[in-house]
Coordinates of C-alpha atoms in Angstrom, one line a residue:
M51 CA 92.5 123.4 126.9
S52 CA 89.3 122.5 124.9
W53 CA 88.6 123.7 121.4
E54 CA 85.7 125.8 122.7
V55 CA 88.0 127.7 125.1
I56 CA 90.7 128.2 122.4
S57 CA 88.2 129.4 119.8
Q58 CA 86.5 131.8 122.2
Y59 CA 89.9 133.3 123.0
L60 CA 90.9 133.6 119.4
L61 CA 87.6 135.1 118.3
Y62 CA 86.3 137.2 121.1
D63 CA 89.2 138.2 123.3
D64 CA 90.6 141.7 122.5
K65 CA 94.2 140.4 122.9
R66 CA 94.7 138.9 119.5
P67 CA 97.5 136.3 119.4
L68 CA 99.2 137.5 116.2
L69 CA 99.3 141.3 116.7
F70 CA 102.6 142.8 115.4
T71 CA 103.5 143.7 118.9
S72 CA 103.1 140.1 120.1
Y73 CA 106.1 137.9 120.4
I74 CA 104.0 135.1 118.9
F75 CA 103.8 137.0 115.6
W76 CA 107.6 137.3 115.4
I77 CA 108.0 133.6 116.1
F78 CA 105.5 133.0 113.3
F79 CA 107.4 135.4 111.0
A80 CA 110.7 133.8 111.8
V81 CA 109.3 130.4 110.8
V82 CA 107.9 131.8 107.6
L83 CA 111.1 133.5 106.8
A84 CA 113.1 130.3 107.4
V85 CA 111.0 128.3 105.1
Y86 CA 110.8 131.1 102.6
S87 CA 114.6 131.2 102.4
I88 CA 114.6 127.7 101.0
I89 CA 111.9 128.1 98.3
Y90 CA 112.1 131.8 97.4
K91 CA 113.7 131.0 94.0
K92 CA 110.6 129.3 92.7
N93 CA 107.9 131.9 92.3
H94 CA 104.8 129.7 92.3
A95 CA 106.1 127.7 95.3
R96 CA 106.8 130.8 97.3
N97 CA 103.4 132.3 96.4
A98 CA 101.6 129.2 97.4
F99 CA 103.5 128.9 100.6
L100 CA 102.8 132.6 101.5
F101 CA 99.2 132.1 100.7
F102 CA 98.8 129.2 103.1
A103 CA 100.9 131.0 105.7
S104 CA 98.6 134.0 105.4
L105 CA 95.5 131.9 105.7
Y106 CA 97.0 130.4 108.9
F107 CA 97.8 133.9 110.2
Y108 CA 94.2 135.0 109.4
Y109 CA 92.8 131.9 111.0
L110 CA 94.7 132.5 114.3
T111 CA 93.7 136.1 114.2
N112 CA 90.0 135.7 113.2
G113 CA 89.1 132.0 113.5
Y114 CA 86.5 130.6 111.1
F115 CA 86.0 133.9 109.3
F116 CA 88.9 132.9 107.0
T117 CA 86.1 131.3 105.0
I118 CA 84.9 134.8 104.1
L119 CA 88.4 135.5 102.7
L120 CA 88.3 132.3 100.7
F121 CA 84.9 133.1 99.4
S122 CA 86.0 136.6 98.1
T123 CA 89.1 135.0 96.6
A124 CA 87.2 132.4 94.7
V125 CA 84.5 134.7 93.4
D126 CA 86.9 137.3 92.1
F127 CA 89.4 134.8 90.7
F128 CA 86.7 133.4 88.4
L129 CA 85.1 136.7 87.6
G130 CA 88.5 138.1 86.7
Q131 CA 89.0 135.3 84.2
A132 CA 85.5 135.9 82.8
I133 CA 86.0 139.7 82.5
Y134 CA 89.3 139.2 80.5
T135 CA 87.8 136.7 78.1
A136 CA 84.5 138.4 77.5
N137 CA 84.2 139.8 74.0
K138 CA 81.5 142.5 74.5
K139 CA 82.0 145.6 76.6
L140 CA 78.6 145.3 78.1
T141 CA 79.4 141.8 79.3
K142 CA 82.5 143.0 80.9
Q143 CA 80.6 145.8 82.6
I144 CA 78.0 143.3 83.9
L145 CA 80.8 141.1 85.3
V146 CA 82.6 144.0 87.0
A147 CA 79.3 145.1 88.5
T148 CA 78.7 141.6 89.7
S149 CA 82.1 141.6 91.4
V150 CA 81.5 144.9 93.0
T151 CA 78.0 144.0 94.2
I152 CA 79.0 140.7 95.7
N153 CA 82.0 142.2 97.5
L154 CA 80.1 145.2 98.8
A155 CA 77.2 143.0 99.9
V156 CA 79.4 140.9 102.1
L157 CA 81.1 144.1 103.5
I158 CA 77.8 145.9 104.2
Y159 CA 76.3 142.8 105.8
F160 CA 79.0 142.6 108.4
K161 CA 79.6 146.3 108.9
Y162 CA 76.1 147.8 108.6
A163 CA 73.4 145.1 109.1
Y164 CA 72.7 146.1 112.7
F165 CA 72.8 149.8 111.8
F166 CA 70.1 149.5 109.1
T167 CA 68.1 147.1 111.2
D168 CA 68.1 149.5 114.2
F169 CA 67.2 152.4 111.9
L170 CA 64.2 150.5 110.4
N171 CA 63.0 149.3 113.8
T172 CA 63.3 152.8 115.3
S173 CA 61.8 154.7 112.3
F174 CA 59.0 152.4 111.4
G175 CA 58.3 150.6 114.6
L176 CA 59.3 147.2 113.1
D177 CA 60.7 144.3 115.0
L178 CA 63.4 143.0 112.6
E179 CA 66.3 140.9 113.9
V180 CA 69.7 140.0 112.4
T181 CA 71.3 136.6 113.2
N182 CA 75.0 135.8 113.0
H183 CA 74.7 132.9 110.7
F184 CA 78.4 132.2 110.7
A185 CA 78.4 131.8 114.5
A186 CA 75.4 129.5 114.2
M187 CA 77.3 127.4 111.7
A188 CA 80.3 127.2 114.0
N189 CA 78.0 126.1 116.8
H190 CA 76.7 123.3 114.6
W191 CA 80.1 122.2 113.2
F192 CA 82.3 122.4 116.3
G193 CA 79.8 122.0 119.1
T194 CA 80.7 125.5 120.5
S195 CA 78.4 128.0 122.1
F196 CA 79.2 131.3 120.4
V197 CA 77.0 134.3 120.7
T198 CA 74.6 134.2 117.8
Q199 CA 72.8 137.5 118.5
K200 CA 75.6 139.7 117.3
I201 CA 77.4 139.9 114.0
L202 CA 81.2 140.0 114.6
L203 CA 83.2 142.0 112.1
P204 CA 85.9 139.9 110.3
V205 CA 89.3 141.5 110.8
G206 CA 90.6 143.3 107.7
I207 CA 87.4 142.7 105.6
S208 CA 87.5 146.3 104.3
F209 CA 91.1 145.8 103.1
F210 CA 90.7 142.6 101.2
T211 CA 87.3 143.7 99.8
F212 CA 88.8 146.8 98.3
Q213 CA 91.7 144.7 96.9
T214 CA 89.5 142.2 95.2
I215 CA 87.4 145.0 93.7
S216 CA 90.5 146.6 92.4
Y217 CA 91.5 143.3 90.7
S218 CA 88.3 143.1 88.7
V219 CA 88.3 146.8 87.8
D220 CA 92.0 146.8 86.8
I221 CA 91.4 143.8 84.5
Y222 CA 88.4 145.6 82.9
R223 CA 90.6 148.7 82.4
G224 CA 93.3 146.6 80.8
L225 CA 95.9 147.4 83.4
I226 CA 96.7 143.8 84.2
K227 CA 95.9 140.3 82.9
P228 CA 94.2 137.8 85.3
V229 CA 96.4 135.4 87.2
K230 CA 96.2 131.9 86.0
N231 CA 96.9 130.2 89.3
P232 CA 94.3 130.6 92.1
L233 CA 97.0 130.2 94.7
D234 CA 98.8 133.3 93.3
F235 CA 95.6 135.3 93.5
G236 CA 94.9 134.0 97.0
F237 CA 98.3 135.2 98.0
Y238 CA 97.6 138.7 96.7
V239 CA 94.3 138.9 98.5
S240 CA 95.5 137.5 101.8
F241 CA 99.2 138.7 102.1
F242 CA 99.5 138.6 105.9
P243 CA 101.6 141.8 106.6
Q244 CA 98.9 144.2 105.3
L245 CA 95.9 142.0 105.7
V246 CA 94.8 143.3 109.1
A247 CA 95.7 147.0 109.1
G248 CA 96.6 147.8 105.5
P249 CA 97.8 149.5 103.4
I250 CA 95.3 148.7 100.6
V251 CA 97.3 147.2 97.8
R252 CA 96.0 147.6 94.2
A253 CA 96.1 144.6 91.9
S254 CA 97.9 146.6 89.2
E255 CA 100.7 147.4 91.7
F256 CA 101.1 144.0 93.4
I257 CA 100.2 141.3 90.8
P258 CA 103.3 142.0 88.7
Q259 CA 105.5 141.5 91.8
L260 CA 104.2 137.9 92.1
Y261 CA 106.4 136.9 89.2
R262 CA 109.5 138.9 89.8
D263 CA 112.6 137.2 91.1
Y264 CA 113.3 137.7 94.8
K265 CA 116.0 140.3 95.4
L266 CA 117.1 141.7 98.8
D267 CA 120.3 143.7 98.9
K268 CA 121.8 145.3 102.0
I269 CA 119.9 148.6 101.3
A270 CA 116.5 146.8 101.1
W271 CA 117.3 144.7 104.2
G272 CA 118.3 147.8 106.2
T273 CA 115.2 149.7 104.9
G274 CA 112.9 146.8 105.9
I275 CA 114.4 146.7 109.4
F276 CA 114.1 150.5 109.7
W277 CA 110.4 150.4 108.9
I278 CA 109.8 147.6 111.4
L279 CA 111.7 149.3 114.2
N280 CA 110.0 152.6 113.3
G281 CA 106.6 151.0 113.5
L282 CA 107.3 149.3 116.8
L283 CA 108.6 152.5 118.4
K284 CA 105.4 154.3 117.3
K285 CA 103.1 151.6 118.5
V286 CA 104.8 150.5 121.8
I287 CA 106.7 153.6 123.0
L288 CA 104.3 156.3 121.7
A289 CA 100.8 155.0 121.2
D290 CA 100.6 152.5 124.0
Y291 CA 102.5 154.7 126.5
I292 CA 100.2 157.7 125.9
A293 CA 97.1 155.6 126.1
V294 CA 97.9 153.7 129.3
N295 CA 99.5 156.6 131.2
F296 CA 97.4 159.5 130.2
V297 CA 94.6 159.3 127.6
D298 CA 92.7 156.3 129.1
R299 CA 92.9 157.7 132.6
V300 CA 91.4 161.0 131.6
F301 CA 88.7 159.5 129.4
D302 CA 87.7 157.0 132.1
N303 CA 87.0 159.8 134.6
P304 CA 87.2 163.2 132.9
G305 CA 85.6 165.0 135.9
M306 CA 88.7 164.4 138.0
Y307 CA 90.8 166.4 135.7
T308 CA 91.0 170.1 134.7
G309 CA 89.7 171.5 131.5
F310 CA 93.3 171.9 130.2
E311 CA 94.1 168.2 131.0
N312 CA 91.0 167.1 129.2
M313 CA 91.9 169.2 126.2
M314 CA 95.5 167.7 126.2
A315 CA 94.0 164.2 126.4
L316 CA 92.1 164.9 123.2
F317 CA 95.3 166.0 121.5
G318 CA 97.0 163.0 123.0
Y319 CA 94.3 160.7 121.6
S320 CA 94.8 162.1 118.1
L321 CA 98.5 161.4 118.5
Q322 CA 97.8 157.9 119.8
V323 CA 95.5 157.0 116.9
Y324 CA 98.1 158.2 114.4
A325 CA 101.0 156.4 116.1
D326 CA 99.0 153.2 116.4
F327 CA 97.7 153.0 112.9
S328 CA 100.8 154.3 111.1
G329 CA 102.9 152.1 113.3
Y330 CA 101.1 149.0 112.2
T331 CA 101.4 149.9 108.5
D332 CA 105.1 150.7 108.9
I333 CA 105.7 147.3 110.3
A334 CA 103.7 145.8 107.4
I335 CA 105.8 147.6 104.9
G336 CA 109.0 146.4 106.6
V337 CA 107.9 142.8 106.9
A338 CA 106.8 142.7 103.2
L339 CA 110.1 144.3 102.1
L340 CA 112.0 141.5 103.8
L341 CA 110.0 139.0 101.8
G342 CA 110.7 140.9 98.6
F343 CA 107.5 142.8 98.1
Q344 CA 106.8 146.5 98.1
L345 CA 103.8 148.0 99.7
P346 CA 102.7 151.6 99.3
V347 CA 103.5 154.2 102.0
N348 CA 100.2 155.0 103.9
F349 CA 101.0 158.1 105.9
N350 CA 102.9 161.2 105.1
S351 CA 103.1 163.4 108.3
P352 CA 99.4 164.1 108.3
Y353 CA 99.5 166.5 111.2
K354 CA 101.8 168.8 109.1
A355 CA 98.9 169.3 106.7
T356 CA 98.0 172.9 105.9
S357 CA 94.3 172.2 105.1
V358 CA 91.6 169.5 105.4
S359 CA 92.2 168.3 101.8
D360 CA 95.9 168.2 102.4
F361 CA 95.3 166.2 105.6
W362 CA 93.4 163.5 103.6
R363 CA 96.2 163.4 101.0
R364 CA 98.5 162.5 103.9
W365 CA 96.3 160.3 106.1
H366 CA 95.6 156.6 105.0
I367 CA 96.8 157.4 101.5
S368 CA 96.0 154.0 100.1
L369 CA 92.4 154.4 101.1
S370 CA 91.9 158.1 99.9
T371 CA 93.6 157.4 96.5
W372 CA 91.6 154.1 96.2
L373 CA 88.3 156.1 96.7
R374 CA 89.4 158.7 94.3
D375 CA 90.4 156.3 91.5
Y376 CA 87.7 153.6 91.9
L377 CA 84.8 155.6 93.2
Y378 CA 85.1 159.4 92.8
I379 CA 86.4 159.6 89.3
P380 CA 84.3 156.8 87.8
M381 CA 81.2 158.6 89.2
G382 CA 82.2 161.8 87.3
G383 CA 84.6 163.4 89.6
N384 CA 87.4 165.7 88.5
R385 CA 90.6 163.7 87.7
K386 CA 92.6 166.5 89.1
G387 CA 90.5 166.8 92.2
S388 CA 91.3 165.4 95.6
V389 CA 89.4 163.3 98.0

């Protein structure tokens, strides 16, 4: 099989090779765990190994877009050092603003470039175009024929963007000191269990774990296995079964079904989305726990919420609390308020 065929499969096929429900991922994880069991006592060695393993995971999942991950890692590693050593508050603020601007610029380019272009073209009769420069570079470097008229969204870009921003801001706030080893920081940014589907991990919560001794007792082992099995049951048994056997059929041809069946498909879809998303984050929490790292819980029975605000306190908790602490409150929001 040629490089072009492999690359197109890895980059453009919906069936990603390293989804948590794929046996390939579990082979990958078994190999990682086997090597990890040999080097886990040496913190820097284990961090470096997990960084390169995470890069390989991201490469297989998202191809050459791993360069975006490396770019964000390099930018915020050096900016973090500069923020910590700066003597003047104004200088620190400028450096933090630089970090936020660069990270958000990359995120906005990939997520909203076409949206803004279409808006300007439609509103003002312009004829602007956006080119996928990364695909064009891949064509040049590897002799491939990727589509260059469409910007593809790098998997997990929102998650590692928010994490790198939290690193710079947490250093500015004095919550953590910058890491001295770029491999340690790269590991924090790219940790493969939560890289694709979260949860978002704050620097102040995860960086200290980089230098703790690895400990995994029977309770932690059992808890990790429970999270993994719980996530797999949600994803495979609940989300996928509902989607294939009911929701997709109704949505593909709603006119063939009664109003009641269409309404139940809507409820089924809401359950499918929850089981799919929370299932992936549950697996991520379990896998990370087996490696000795704790990730925050991301869902707390959201459909038991008694109000809209209560729902957002239970749904994608790492995102809602991140927006509260890094956006809402800094812009003048009530510290006791909710997002």
